[in-house]
XYZ file of C-alpha atoms in Angstrom:
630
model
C -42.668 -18.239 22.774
C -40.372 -18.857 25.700
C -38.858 -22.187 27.061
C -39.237 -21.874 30.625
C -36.608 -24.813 32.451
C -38.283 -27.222 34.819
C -36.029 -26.507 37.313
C -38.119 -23.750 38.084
C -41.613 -25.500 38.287
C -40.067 -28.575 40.429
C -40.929 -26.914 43.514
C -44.820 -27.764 42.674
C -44.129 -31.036 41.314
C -44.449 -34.745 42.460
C -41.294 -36.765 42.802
C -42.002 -38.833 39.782
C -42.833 -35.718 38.073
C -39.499 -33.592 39.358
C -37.512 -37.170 37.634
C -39.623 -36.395 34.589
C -38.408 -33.217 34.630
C -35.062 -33.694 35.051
C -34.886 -36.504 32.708
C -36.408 -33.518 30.118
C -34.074 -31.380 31.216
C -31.218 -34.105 29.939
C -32.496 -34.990 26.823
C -32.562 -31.095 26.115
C -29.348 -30.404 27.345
C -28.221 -33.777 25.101
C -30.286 -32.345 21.741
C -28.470 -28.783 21.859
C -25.058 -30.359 22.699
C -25.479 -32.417 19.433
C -26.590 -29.664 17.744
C -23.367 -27.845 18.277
C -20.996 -30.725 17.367
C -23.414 -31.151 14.046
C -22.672 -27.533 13.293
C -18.996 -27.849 13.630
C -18.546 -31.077 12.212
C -20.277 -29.346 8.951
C -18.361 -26.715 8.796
C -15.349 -28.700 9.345
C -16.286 -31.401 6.008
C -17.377 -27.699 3.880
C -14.423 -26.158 4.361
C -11.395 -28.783 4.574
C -9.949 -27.615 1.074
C -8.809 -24.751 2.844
C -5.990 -26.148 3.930
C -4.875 -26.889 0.173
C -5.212 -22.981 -0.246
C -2.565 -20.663 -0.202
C -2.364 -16.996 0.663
C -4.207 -14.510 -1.840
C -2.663 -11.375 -2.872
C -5.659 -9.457 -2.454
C -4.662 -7.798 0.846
C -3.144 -11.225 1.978
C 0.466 -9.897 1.583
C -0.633 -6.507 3.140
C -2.003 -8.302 6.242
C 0.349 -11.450 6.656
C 3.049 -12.462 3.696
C 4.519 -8.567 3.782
C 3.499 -7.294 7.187
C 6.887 -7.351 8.759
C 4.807 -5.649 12.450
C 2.753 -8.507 12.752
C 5.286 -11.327 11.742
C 6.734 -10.673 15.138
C 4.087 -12.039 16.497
C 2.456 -11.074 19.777
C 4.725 -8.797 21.044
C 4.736 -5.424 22.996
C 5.825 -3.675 19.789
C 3.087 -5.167 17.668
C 0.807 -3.940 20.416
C 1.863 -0.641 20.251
C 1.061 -0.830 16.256
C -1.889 -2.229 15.835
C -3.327 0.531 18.112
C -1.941 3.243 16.251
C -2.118 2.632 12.498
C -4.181 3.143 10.020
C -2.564 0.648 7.640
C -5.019 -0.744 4.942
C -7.459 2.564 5.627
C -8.905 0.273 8.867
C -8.443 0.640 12.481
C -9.152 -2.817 14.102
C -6.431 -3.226 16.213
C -7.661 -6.910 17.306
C -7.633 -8.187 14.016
C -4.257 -7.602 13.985
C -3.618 -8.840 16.880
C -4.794 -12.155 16.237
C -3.021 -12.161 12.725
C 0.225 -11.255 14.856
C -1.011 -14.428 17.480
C -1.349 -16.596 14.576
C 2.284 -15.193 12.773
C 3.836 -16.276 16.393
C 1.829 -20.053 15.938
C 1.886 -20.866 12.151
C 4.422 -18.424 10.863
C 3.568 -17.665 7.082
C 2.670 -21.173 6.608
C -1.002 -20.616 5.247
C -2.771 -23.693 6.508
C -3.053 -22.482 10.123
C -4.268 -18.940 9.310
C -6.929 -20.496 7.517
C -8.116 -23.111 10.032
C -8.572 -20.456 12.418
C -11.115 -18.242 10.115
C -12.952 -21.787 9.392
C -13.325 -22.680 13.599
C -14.021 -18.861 14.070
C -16.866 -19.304 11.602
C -17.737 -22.759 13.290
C -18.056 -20.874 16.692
C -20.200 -18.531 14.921
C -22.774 -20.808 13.767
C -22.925 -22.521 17.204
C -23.498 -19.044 18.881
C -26.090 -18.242 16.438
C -28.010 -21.293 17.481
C -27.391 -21.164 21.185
C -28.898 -17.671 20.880
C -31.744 -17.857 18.665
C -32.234 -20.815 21.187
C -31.971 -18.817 24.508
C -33.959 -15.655 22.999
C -37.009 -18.056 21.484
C -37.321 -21.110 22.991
C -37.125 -22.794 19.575
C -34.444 -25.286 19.394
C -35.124 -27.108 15.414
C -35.541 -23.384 13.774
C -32.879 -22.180 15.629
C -30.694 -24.635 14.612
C -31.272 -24.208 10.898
C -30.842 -20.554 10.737
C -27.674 -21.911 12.388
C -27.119 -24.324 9.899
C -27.643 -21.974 6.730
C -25.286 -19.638 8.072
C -22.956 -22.107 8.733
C -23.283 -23.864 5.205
C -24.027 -20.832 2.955
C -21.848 -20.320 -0.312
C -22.063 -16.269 0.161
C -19.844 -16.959 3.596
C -16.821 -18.576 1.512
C -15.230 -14.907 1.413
C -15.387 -14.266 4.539
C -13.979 -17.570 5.570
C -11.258 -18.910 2.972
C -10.086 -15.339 2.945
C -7.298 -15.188 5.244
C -7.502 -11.206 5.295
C -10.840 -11.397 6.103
C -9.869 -12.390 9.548
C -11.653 -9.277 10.925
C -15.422 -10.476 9.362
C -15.530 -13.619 11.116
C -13.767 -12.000 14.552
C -15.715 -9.087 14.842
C -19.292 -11.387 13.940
C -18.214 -13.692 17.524
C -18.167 -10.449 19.534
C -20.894 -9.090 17.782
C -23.150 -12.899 18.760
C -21.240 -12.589 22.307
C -22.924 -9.212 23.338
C -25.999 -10.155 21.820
C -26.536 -12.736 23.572
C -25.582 -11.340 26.577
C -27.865 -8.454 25.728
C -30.788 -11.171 25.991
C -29.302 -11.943 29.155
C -29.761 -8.317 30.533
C -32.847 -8.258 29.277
C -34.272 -10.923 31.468
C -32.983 -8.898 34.793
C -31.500 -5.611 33.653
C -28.483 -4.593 35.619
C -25.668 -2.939 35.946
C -22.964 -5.610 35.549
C -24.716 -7.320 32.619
C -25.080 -3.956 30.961
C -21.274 -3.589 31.045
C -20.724 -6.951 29.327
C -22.918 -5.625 26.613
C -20.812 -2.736 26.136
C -17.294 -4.558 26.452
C -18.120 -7.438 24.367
C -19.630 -4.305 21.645
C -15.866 -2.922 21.942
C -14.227 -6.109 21.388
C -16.264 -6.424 18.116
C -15.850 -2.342 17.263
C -11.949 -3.299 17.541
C -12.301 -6.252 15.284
C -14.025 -4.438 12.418
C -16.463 -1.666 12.486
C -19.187 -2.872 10.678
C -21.217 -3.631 13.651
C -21.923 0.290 14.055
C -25.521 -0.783 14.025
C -25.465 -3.249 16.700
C -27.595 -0.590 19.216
C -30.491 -0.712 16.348
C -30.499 -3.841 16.132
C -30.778 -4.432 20.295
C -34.308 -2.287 19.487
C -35.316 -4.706 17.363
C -34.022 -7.644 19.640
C -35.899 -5.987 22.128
C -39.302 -5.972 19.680
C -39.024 -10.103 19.206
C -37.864 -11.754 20.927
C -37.373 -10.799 23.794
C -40.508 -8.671 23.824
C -39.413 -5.576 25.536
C -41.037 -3.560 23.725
C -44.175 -2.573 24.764
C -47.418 -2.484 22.393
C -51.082 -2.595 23.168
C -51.755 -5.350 21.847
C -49.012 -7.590 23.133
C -49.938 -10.648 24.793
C -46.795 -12.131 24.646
C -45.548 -13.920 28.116
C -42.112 -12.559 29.065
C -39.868 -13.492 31.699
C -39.642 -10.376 33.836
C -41.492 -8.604 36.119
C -42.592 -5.232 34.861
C -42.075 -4.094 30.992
C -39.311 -1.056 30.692
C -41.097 1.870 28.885
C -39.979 2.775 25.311
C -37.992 5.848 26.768
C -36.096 3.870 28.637
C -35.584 1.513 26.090
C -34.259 4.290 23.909
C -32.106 5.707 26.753
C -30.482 2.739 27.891
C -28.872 2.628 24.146
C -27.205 5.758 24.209
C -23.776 4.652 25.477
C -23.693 2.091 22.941
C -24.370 4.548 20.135
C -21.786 7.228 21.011
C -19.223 3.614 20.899
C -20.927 3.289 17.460
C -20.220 7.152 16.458
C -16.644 7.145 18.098
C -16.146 4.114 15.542
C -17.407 5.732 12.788
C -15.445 8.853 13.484
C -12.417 7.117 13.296
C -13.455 4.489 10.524
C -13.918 7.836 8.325
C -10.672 9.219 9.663
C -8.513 5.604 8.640
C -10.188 5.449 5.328
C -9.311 9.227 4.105
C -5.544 8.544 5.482
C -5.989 5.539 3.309
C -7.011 7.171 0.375
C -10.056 4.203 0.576
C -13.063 6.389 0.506
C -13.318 7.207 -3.806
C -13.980 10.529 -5.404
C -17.121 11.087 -4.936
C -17.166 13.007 -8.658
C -16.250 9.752 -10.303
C -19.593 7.676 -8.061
C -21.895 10.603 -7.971
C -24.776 10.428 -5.406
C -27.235 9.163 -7.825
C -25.500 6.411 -9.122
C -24.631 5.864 -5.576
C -28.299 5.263 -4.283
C -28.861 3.449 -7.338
C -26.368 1.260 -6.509
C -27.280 0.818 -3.313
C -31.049 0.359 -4.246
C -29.748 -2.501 -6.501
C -27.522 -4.119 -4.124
C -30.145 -4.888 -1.158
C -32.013 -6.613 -4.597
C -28.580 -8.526 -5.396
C -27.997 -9.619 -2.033
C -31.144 -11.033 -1.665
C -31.103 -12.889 -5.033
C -27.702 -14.718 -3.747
C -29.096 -15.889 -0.731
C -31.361 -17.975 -3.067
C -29.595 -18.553 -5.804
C -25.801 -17.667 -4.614
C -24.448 -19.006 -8.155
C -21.429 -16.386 -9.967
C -19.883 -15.546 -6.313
C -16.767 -13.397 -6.860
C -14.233 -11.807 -4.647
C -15.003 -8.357 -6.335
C -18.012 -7.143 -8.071
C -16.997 -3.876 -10.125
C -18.966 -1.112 -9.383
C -20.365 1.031 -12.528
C -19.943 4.547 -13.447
C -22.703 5.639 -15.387
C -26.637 5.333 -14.105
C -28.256 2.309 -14.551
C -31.179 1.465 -16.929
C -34.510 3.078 -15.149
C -36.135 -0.172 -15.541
C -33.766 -1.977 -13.165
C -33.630 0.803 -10.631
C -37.883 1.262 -10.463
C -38.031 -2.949 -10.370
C -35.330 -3.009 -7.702
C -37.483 -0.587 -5.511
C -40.566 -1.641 -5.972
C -39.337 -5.099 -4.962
C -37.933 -3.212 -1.923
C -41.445 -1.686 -1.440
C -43.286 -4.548 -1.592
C -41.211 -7.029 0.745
C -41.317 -4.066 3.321
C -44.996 -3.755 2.967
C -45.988 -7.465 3.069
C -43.797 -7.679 6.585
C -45.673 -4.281 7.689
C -48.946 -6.060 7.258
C -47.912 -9.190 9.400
C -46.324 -7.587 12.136
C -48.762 -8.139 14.554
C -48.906 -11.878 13.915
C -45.297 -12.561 12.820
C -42.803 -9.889 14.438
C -39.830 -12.278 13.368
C -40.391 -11.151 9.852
C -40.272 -7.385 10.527
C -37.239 -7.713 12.940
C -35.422 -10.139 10.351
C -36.078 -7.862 7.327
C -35.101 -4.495 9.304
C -31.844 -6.668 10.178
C -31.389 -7.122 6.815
C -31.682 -3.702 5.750
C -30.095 -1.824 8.688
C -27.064 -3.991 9.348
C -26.178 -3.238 5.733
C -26.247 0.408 5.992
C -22.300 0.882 6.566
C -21.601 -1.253 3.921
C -24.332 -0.509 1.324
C -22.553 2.086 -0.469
C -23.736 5.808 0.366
C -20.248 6.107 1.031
C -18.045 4.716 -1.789
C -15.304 2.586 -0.421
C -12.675 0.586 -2.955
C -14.456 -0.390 -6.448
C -16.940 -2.554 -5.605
C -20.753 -2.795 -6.169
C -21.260 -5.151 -3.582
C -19.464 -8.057 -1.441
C -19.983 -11.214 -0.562
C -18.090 -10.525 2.485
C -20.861 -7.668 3.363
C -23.471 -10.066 3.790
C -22.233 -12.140 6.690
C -24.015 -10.418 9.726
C -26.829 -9.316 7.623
C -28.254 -12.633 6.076
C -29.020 -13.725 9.201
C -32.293 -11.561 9.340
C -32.775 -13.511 6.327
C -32.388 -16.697 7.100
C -34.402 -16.056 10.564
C -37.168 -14.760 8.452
C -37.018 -17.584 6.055
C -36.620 -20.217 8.840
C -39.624 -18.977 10.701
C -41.500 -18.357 8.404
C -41.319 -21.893 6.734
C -42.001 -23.393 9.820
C -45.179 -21.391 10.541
C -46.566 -22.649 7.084
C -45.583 -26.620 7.658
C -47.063 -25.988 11.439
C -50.332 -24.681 10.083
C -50.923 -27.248 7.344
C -49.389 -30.106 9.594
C -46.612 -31.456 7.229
C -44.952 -34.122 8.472
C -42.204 -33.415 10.265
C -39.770 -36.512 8.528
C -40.660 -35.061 5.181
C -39.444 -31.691 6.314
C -36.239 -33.095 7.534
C -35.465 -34.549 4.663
C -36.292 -31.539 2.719
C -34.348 -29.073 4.969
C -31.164 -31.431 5.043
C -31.215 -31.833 1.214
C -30.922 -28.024 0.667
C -28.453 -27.686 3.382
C -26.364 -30.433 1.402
C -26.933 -28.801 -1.918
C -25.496 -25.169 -0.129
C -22.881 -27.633 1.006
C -21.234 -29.016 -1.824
C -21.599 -25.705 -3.700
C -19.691 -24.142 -0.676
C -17.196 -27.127 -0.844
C -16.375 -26.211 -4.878
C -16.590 -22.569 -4.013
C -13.724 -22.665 -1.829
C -11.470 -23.811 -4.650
C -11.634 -20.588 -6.278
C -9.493 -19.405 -3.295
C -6.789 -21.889 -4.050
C -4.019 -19.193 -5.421
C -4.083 -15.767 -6.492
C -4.288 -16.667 -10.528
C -7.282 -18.764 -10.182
C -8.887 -16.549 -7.814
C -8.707 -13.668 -10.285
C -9.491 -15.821 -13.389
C -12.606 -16.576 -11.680
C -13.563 -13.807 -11.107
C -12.992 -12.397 -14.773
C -15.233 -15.564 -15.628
C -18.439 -14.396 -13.490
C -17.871 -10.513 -13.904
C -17.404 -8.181 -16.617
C -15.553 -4.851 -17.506
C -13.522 -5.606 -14.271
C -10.817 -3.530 -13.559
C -9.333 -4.760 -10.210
C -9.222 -8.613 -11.742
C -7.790 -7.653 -15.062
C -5.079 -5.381 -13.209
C -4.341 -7.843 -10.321
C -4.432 -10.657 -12.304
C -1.786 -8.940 -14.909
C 0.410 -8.466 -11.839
C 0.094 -12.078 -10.456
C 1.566 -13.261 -14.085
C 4.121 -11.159 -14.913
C 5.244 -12.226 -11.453
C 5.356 -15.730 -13.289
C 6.984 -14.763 -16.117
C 3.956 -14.998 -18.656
C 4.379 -11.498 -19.672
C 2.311 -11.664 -22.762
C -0.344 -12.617 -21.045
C 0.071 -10.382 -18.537
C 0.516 -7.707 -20.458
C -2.806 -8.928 -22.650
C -4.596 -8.436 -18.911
C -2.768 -5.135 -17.596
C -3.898 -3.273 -21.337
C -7.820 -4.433 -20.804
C -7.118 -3.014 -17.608
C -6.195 0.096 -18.706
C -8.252 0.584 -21.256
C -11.122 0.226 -18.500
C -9.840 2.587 -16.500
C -6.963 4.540 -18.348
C -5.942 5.845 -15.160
C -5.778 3.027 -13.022
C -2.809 2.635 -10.830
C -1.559 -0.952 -10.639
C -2.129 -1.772 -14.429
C 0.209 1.254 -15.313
C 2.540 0.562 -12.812
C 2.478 -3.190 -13.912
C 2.776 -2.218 -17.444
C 5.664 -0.021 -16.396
C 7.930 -2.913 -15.260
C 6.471 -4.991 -18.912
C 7.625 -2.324 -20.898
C 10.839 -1.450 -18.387
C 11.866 -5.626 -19.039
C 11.574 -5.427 -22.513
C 13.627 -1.946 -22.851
C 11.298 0.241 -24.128
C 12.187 2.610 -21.675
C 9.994 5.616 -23.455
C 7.057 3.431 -22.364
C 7.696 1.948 -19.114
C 8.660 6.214 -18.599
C 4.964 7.206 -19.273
C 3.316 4.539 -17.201
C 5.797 4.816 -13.903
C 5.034 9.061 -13.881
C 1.957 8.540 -14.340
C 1.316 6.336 -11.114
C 3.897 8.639 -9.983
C 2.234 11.533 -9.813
C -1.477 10.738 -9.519
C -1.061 7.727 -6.451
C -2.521 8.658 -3.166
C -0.904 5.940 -1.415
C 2.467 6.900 -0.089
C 4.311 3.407 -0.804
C 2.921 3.267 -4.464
C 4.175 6.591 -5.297
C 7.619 5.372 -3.436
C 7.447 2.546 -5.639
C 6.637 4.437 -8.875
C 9.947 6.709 -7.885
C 11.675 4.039 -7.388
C 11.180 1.928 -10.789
C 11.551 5.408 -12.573
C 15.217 6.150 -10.967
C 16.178 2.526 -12.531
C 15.180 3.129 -15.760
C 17.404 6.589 -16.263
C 19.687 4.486 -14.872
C 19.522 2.364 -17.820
C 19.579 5.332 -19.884
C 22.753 6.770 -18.235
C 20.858 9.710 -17.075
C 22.433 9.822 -13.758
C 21.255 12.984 -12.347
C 17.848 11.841 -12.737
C 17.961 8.632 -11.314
C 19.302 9.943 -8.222
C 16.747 12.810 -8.129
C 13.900 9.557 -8.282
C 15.772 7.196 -5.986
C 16.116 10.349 -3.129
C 12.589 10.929 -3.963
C 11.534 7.261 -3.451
C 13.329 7.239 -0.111
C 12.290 10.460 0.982
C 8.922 8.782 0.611
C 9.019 5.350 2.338
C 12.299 4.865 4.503
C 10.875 1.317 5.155
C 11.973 0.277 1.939
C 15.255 -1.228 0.408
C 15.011 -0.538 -3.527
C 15.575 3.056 -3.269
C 18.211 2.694 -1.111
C 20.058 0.081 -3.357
C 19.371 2.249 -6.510
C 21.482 5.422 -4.240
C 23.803 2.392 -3.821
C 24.248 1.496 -7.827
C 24.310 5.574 -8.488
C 27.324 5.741 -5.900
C 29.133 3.055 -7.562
C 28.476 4.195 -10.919
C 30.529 7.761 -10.100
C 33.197 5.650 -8.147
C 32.051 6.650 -4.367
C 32.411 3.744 -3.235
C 32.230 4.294 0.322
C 28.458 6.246 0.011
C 27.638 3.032 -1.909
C 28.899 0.825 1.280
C 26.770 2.926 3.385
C 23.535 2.887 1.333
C 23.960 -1.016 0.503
C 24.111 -1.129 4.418
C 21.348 0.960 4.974
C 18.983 -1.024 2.420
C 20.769 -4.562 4.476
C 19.150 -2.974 7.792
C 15.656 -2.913 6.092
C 15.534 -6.268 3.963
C 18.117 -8.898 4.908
C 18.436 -10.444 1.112
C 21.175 -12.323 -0.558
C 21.535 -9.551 -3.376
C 21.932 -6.905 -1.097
C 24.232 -8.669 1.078
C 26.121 -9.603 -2.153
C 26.336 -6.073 -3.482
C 27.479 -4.658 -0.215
C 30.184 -7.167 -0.282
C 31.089 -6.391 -3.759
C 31.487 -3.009 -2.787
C 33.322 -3.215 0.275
C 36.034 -5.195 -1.606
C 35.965 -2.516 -3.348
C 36.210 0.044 -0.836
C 39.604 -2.270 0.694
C 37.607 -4.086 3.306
C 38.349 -7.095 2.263
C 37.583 -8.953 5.700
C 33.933 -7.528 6.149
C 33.830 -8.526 2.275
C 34.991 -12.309 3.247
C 33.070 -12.420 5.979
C 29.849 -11.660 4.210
C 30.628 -14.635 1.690
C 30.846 -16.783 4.078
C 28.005 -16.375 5.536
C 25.522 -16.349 2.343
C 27.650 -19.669 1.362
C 25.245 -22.079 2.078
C 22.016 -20.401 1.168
C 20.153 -21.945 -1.456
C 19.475 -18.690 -2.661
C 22.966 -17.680 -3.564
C 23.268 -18.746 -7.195
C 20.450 -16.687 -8.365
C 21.395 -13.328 -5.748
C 24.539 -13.549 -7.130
C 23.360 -13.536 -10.972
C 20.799 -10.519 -9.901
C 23.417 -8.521 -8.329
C 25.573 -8.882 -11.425
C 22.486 -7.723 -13.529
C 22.179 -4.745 -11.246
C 25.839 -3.621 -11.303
C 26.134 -3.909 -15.139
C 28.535 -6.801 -15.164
């Protein structure tokens, strides 16, 4: 079904007709304006606790806190970076672009890069509905496909996640050239073609998991917009002669090479990020298992989305045969009930083949980080869900003429119960120790929350209870990374030095990551510094640097070594070389200490004077004496 404006039937029309018309035309334009502001202002009253939320360090301090390139903000040199690194094994250049744009706005002040992923979401929802809108002709089903996106609980990730910037970016591209897709496929040309393919680079740059964006235009062009041609289609479209499935296929090719050229260098940025897991440890049967599963577990959420976490572990042995044969079959049959009623509902095929192909790059074949699945994953895909549902529902109350009130009332209750569950979901997001601690709660045998939420407490100070987290963590995963470089500095604090030695070489020497391996160096060259084994500290701290020049520990712990054998001017010129990296009080204050030192007792002066009124300067000061051995 079409909508078909009365602008172009006035022509035929009497003049009290043509005001009938108009008038129409007014209350239509008035109904989808309100629609729009109802969206927003919903998403607006879901997600308000946002801006009680602060950053997450789960790839928050990565993208934001820490990210001294994009703290610049907009600027010619963060240009030039986002373009060129692989940073976080991604290559979305204007994500972090718009992280830099909001660094230059809000600062580091949370609040702000929040509110932007919450009217970025907004926008979403209103573009889904315009579309669905412009494509069908429907404006009520539309609008609550709209509205169940908008309202969703499986959407919190991808919104109260501050990181997760390039989900909710690359999704308003990824609406942008679809809908302008519909509009080339009322009167195919040249120049509308080319805002398909712009607006599909825009969203490639945001995030690349809209590789799959030329499948789904086939089955955009299927229903609705009936390009597709089949013998049986009676279907009224609004063109003048049907393209032939060739051409259909051909006109897709650009926009598939964009899709390869994306993968390409997807694959490319996650093997320089060490992100894409050996494949030994997630063999390729467990990997289809999983991935079996997880179209089963995906589904189930959009349902029932109760036990949301921000990471789902994924397992290493095979699962039970029971659940794998009962996850296909349930596969199976779905696909075979929407193969049957593809003639008379083509919404349900195209909704469930949205479902299932807009997952693909995310689904798993390809083992990214240690997750099963992700709530974040789900954003473009549920949509074919939700259309599915929406339509499908509607077909049934249309059929056995419910009335419409008793509908609304239905429909708005749900969306109020997704509501409120969405409202308490975003509280989960309110720190980094409550996000984790969640998480533990809904999941088990979790590595990732045990580890990170070990580190987040002994950052506090509760070391026993960190160190209660950081050992479940290792004894899930005896060689996992951040628990034994966490249980390192535990062990380090408390002296046992034999300990915190076996931990830090072990991250040392097994860490793909550059900067972790810097940092395992690093913590190793101060403890045989504790132990007076000078040689060896040095040969960790060179190490470290050699490394990561970016960062200032190594450079302070060449610093303390200097000191300790009385060169006191090599110590001047490390302590200034770690001051050019990380302007800190402690630094400052041992490069003062040792210029005094050194008989530059101006530069020394000078330095005090300076860090005099920081509020910092009590504690710097008792940290530097700490470091020097005072």
């Amino acid at each position: 079904m079409h909508a078909h404006s009365s602008a172009a039937i006035a022509p035929a029309m009497a003049p009290s007709e043509n005001s009938a018309a108009k008038k129409l035309d007014k209350i239509s334009a008035f109904s989808t304006l309100l629609g729009c502001l109802v969206l927003t202002a919903a998403v607006l009253a879901c997600y308000s606790p946002v801006a009680k939320n602060a950053f997450i360090k789960f790839d928050d301090d990565r993208y934001i806190v820490d990210n001294r390139h994009i703290q610049v903000g907009l600027t010619r040199e963060a240009v030039e970076w986002a373009f060129t690194t692989y940073q976080e094994a991604n290559w979305h250049p204007l994500t972090w672009l718009s992280h830099a744009l909001d660094c230059q706005i809000f600062g580091v002040n949370p609040v702000g890069h929040h509110y932007v992923n919450v009217l970025l979401h907004a926008l979403n929802a209103v573009l889904i509905f315009l579309l669905l809108q412009y494509a069908t002709g429907f404006r009520w089903r539309s609008l609550m496909v709209a509205a169940l996106f908008a309202l969703h609980p499986v959407n919190v990730e991808s919104v109260a996640w501050a990181s997760e910037r390039k989900n909710v970016l690359s999704m308003l591209f990824f609406l942008c050239a679809l809908y302008a897709y519909s509009w080339y496929g009322r009167k195919p040309g040249i120049s509308r073609y080319l805002a398909v393919a712009g607006l599909f680079v825009l969203s490639l740059l945001s995030k690349p998991q809209v590789v799959t964006f030329p499948f789904l235009l086939l089955l955009w062009d299927y229903w609705p917009l009936c390009r597709w041609p089949t013998k049986t289609n009676r279907e009224v479209a609004e063109r003048t002669e049907r393209p032939t499935r060739p051409h259909l296929l051909l006109e897709k090719i650009p926009l598939f090479l964009l899709s390869a050229a994306s993968a390409a260098i997807t694959m490319k940025a996650q093997n320089a990020g060490a992100a894409v897991k050996n494949l030994a440890e997630y063999s390729f049967g467990l990997r289809i298992e999983t991935a079996l599963i997880s179209y089963v577990r995906y589904v189930e959420k959009m349902f029932w989305p109760s036990k949301l976490a921000g990471m789902y572990p994924h397992p290493t042995t095979l699962y039970p045969v029971w659940q794998v044969a009962s996850g296909a079959l349930a596969l199976l049959l779905v696909t075979a009930v929407v193969v049957l009623r593809t003639s008379q509902q083509r919404y349900l095929a195209v909704g469930w083949l949205w479902f299932l192909g807009s997952l693909v790059p995310m689904i798993g074949l390809v083992q990214v980080g240690f997750q099963s699945i992700a709530d974040r994953y789900a954003y473009i895909p549920v949509v074919g869900l939700f259309l599915m549902l929406v339509w499908t529902v509607a077909d049934w109350v249309q059929a056995h003429r419910i009335s419409r009130p008793w509908l609304a009332v239905a429909a708005v209750g749900y969306l109020a119960a997704l509501g409120s569950v969405t409202y308490h979901q975003i509280g989960y997001w309110h720190d980094t120790a409550t996000f984790w601690r969640h998480t533990l709660s809904v999941t088990q045998e979790n590595y990732p929350a045990e580890a990170n939420l070990g580190e987040v407490l002994l950052s506090q100070g509760k070391d026993d209870e960190a160190a209660a987290h950081l050992r479940n963590a290792v004894a899930l995963r005896p060689d996992g990374l951040i628990a034994n470089l966490d249980l390192g500095a535990y062990e380090d604090r408390r002296h046992n030095f034999a300990a915190a030695i076996q931990h830090y070489q072990l991250v040392a020497d097994r860490a793909g990551d550059i900067g972790m391996r810097a940092t395992a160096y690093g913590s190793l060259g101060f403890v045989y510094r504790e132990m007076r084994q000078t040689a060896k500290a040095k040969q960790c701290f060179e190490t470290s640097a050699h490394l990561d020049d970016s960062r200032a520990r190594a450079k302070i712990g060449l610093g303390l070594v200097a000191q300790d054998a009385g060169d006191v001017e090599e110590a001047i010129r490390q302590y200034s070389r770690a001051a050019s990296v990380q302007n800190s009080d402690t630094i400052n204050i041992l490069l003062a200490e040792a210029l005094e030192k050194g008989g530059h007792s101006e530069q020394s002066k000078a330095i005090y004077a300076r860090l005099a009124a920081s509020p910092h300067f009590a504690h710097a000061q008792q940290e530097a004496k700490e470091l020097l051995g005072n």
